[in-house]
Structures are given as structure tokens and as C-alpha cells.
Amino acid sequence: MRILFITSSRLGDAVIASGVVERFRLAHPEARLTVACGAAARGVFERLPGLERLIVFEKQDYKRHWVSLWSRLMRDRWELIVDFRGSALGYALRAGRRVIVRGGRRPGRRYVQIGQACGFDPAPLPVVWTAPADRARADVLMAGSGRVLGLGPTANWEGKIWPADRFVDLARRLDFGRVVVFGGPGPGERAAAAPVLAGLPGSVDLVGVLSVAEAAACLARCDLFIGNDSGLMHLAAAAGTPTLGLFGRSRASEYAPAGLRTAFVVADGPEGEAAMAALPVDRVQEAALALLGEAVAA
């Protein structure tokens, strides 16, 4: 059996859809899987069991990327196509069954929307896939004693970023044994994380040095993760880490972290329009302590 997943160009959206991918995989353990995704999302699927082919595609002018992707897939017949992009491509390929998840903004959590569109109720929570090598590297990078606080002070645009000095103040107040700062590759991520690293001497710098699977393995070793609305936030929640998401100019009602132990704090103001500077440290600290005090669901 051959299954094709057409998924996101963004890390966070790919993580959100991962629970559905896993449910289909478990339902068809003998299947050979193909995933088509953007470059930023490829690391989410590189460790997917049963993966036969990973196709990376990027947007082109006049939507030529869909034509290019069709040309790479049209010779095959798929027993199942799951299109998380809601594109016409899912209808343009030969398939025994198609599941097309429509796009667009609508009420409710995104992972629930995707799960229900694919016939799963309750919707499956996101997951991570790692290999022994990823976990071994995490053992080395995260070695030490004491509780570990993971921080995610970066995001894909400035409007999502909580001020760096507040991350520093919060980390000092929580007073964990160790602080690990996470971030993706590129100068923008480095610039956003730099003042946090400078304000927390002795913290572990893991900005831009990890693959997605390695990051997931390291995040799983944190006792708490606090971060802006970003792919790392979703990855931490999927890894099973107690995760607190910080929201201002993005919608927590749709993109709050989804996991066994998660919470979120929203800056004062209309949803999706509030400035991150309107989120005080006191409220984040209170939410973090409440999250740590919760019992893990059975």
C-alpha cells in the first residue's frame, strides 16, 4: 500500500498535522509512505517510520510549484492521498481514496480541525519521531543535574516575539537549575535569542545547531518549556514536555500548543492584535507555576 501526504511548508503546521499522519501510519503499518512538504518542515518527517520518499518543494511564481510537484507524482497510483494543503493536486493524481483538508481560517483548534476532517474524533495529538542517534546527542547536550527550563525566545516574525528582557526576568524568577535556549537556523533567530543568552550567563545555547529531530529529543528532556508561538513551541508540546505558549499577534484559540501538559497566556487586547509587550512577566510566571503543579493525564 502506498500513501501520499501533502503537507505544510512551515514547521509548526507540519507538527500540528503529525498526529494524523501517525494515526494513518499505525492503521496501515505495511504501507510505504511519501511526504511532500516545504524545506522548513522536512525535518519533522525525516524520522517517520515507513517513509519511502520525502519530496521537498518551495513556492514558485504563478503557483508553478504545484505543476512541478504533480510532474513528480503523476506516474504513481496511491491507495490513499491525504492533502493537508487543501490543494487541487489531491484530485489531479490517481488515488483509491482522497482526504482533502480544506484551508482557511475557522473557529477551533487547528489540530482538531485537521483530525476531524480526516475522520478522527477525538483528534490525535501531535507527535515527534526521533532516532537513537538523536536521543544520544540529546543525552550529551542536556547532561547535568537539576531541573531544566527550555526557552523559545524566537519566532518567524517580530510581532510574535515577547521582549527578551522579560524572558531573562522570568528565568531568574523561576530559578531552575539549568536554562536551555532554543532557536532555529538563520541570522534572524540568532538575533532574537542573543539578548536572552547574554542576560542568562551559563545558559546552554542550542540556537541553530540542531536538526528538528535532535531538537525534539532535547525538548523532551526539559522539565518546562516557555516560548513564543512558533514551530519550536509546537514541537515541545508534541515531545510531551510541559509547554507554555505566549500569544499576542497570533490566535491561541487556533494555535495554542497541543499536548498532554500544555497551557498558554495571551497578551491584553483583541485576539490576534495584542502587542506582546502587553504581556507582563507576573502573568507568565503564574501560568508556568500552575502548569508545573498539574497532574499528568492518564
Tab-separated table of C-alpha atoms in Angstrom, residues 149-154 162 167 170-171 174 176 180 182 219 222 224-228 233 236 241-246 265 284-285 287-289 291-292:
chain	number	residue	atom	x	y	z
A	149	LEU	CA	13.940	25.203	31.771
A	150	GLY	CA	13.727	25.453	27.995
A	151	LEU	CA	13.152	28.871	26.440
A	152	GLY	CA	11.996	29.663	22.918
A	153	PRO	CA	12.521	33.435	22.517
A	154	THR	CA	12.318	33.428	18.694
A	162	TRP	CA	7.944	38.564	23.698
A	167	PHE	CA	12.417	36.076	29.212
A	170	LEU	CA	11.145	35.155	34.079
A	171	ALA	CA	14.019	32.649	34.036
A	174	LEU	CA	11.642	30.548	38.200
A	176	PHE	CA	15.632	26.325	37.590
A	180	VAL	CA	18.499	25.926	27.675
A	182	PHE	CA	16.351	27.005	21.659
A	219	LEU	CA	12.987	19.372	24.305
A	222	CYS	CA	13.189	19.752	29.611
A	224	LEU	CA	9.266	23.030	31.311
A	225	PHE	CA	9.316	24.901	28.009
A	226	ILE	CA	8.178	28.511	27.654
A	227	GLY	CA	8.178	30.106	24.244
A	228	ASN	CA	6.559	32.323	21.671
A	233	MET	CA	6.561	25.621	20.804
A	236	ALA	CA	7.946	20.915	22.583
A	241	THR	CA	7.191	18.476	27.591
A	242	PRO	CA	5.039	20.737	29.814
A	243	THR	CA	4.708	23.677	27.411
A	244	LEU	CA	3.547	27.240	27.981
A	245	GLY	CA	2.866	29.240	24.812
A	246	LEU	CA	2.951	33.043	24.686
A	265	VAL	CA	-1.023	33.088	28.066
A	284	VAL	CA	3.554	34.260	32.634
A	285	GLN	CA	5.187	33.244	35.903
A	287	ALA	CA	0.796	30.336	34.457
A	288	ALA	CA	4.137	28.487	34.484
A	289	LEU	CA	3.816	27.583	38.154
A	291	LEU	CA	1.282	24.239	34.754
A	292	LEU	CA	4.030	22.629	36.806
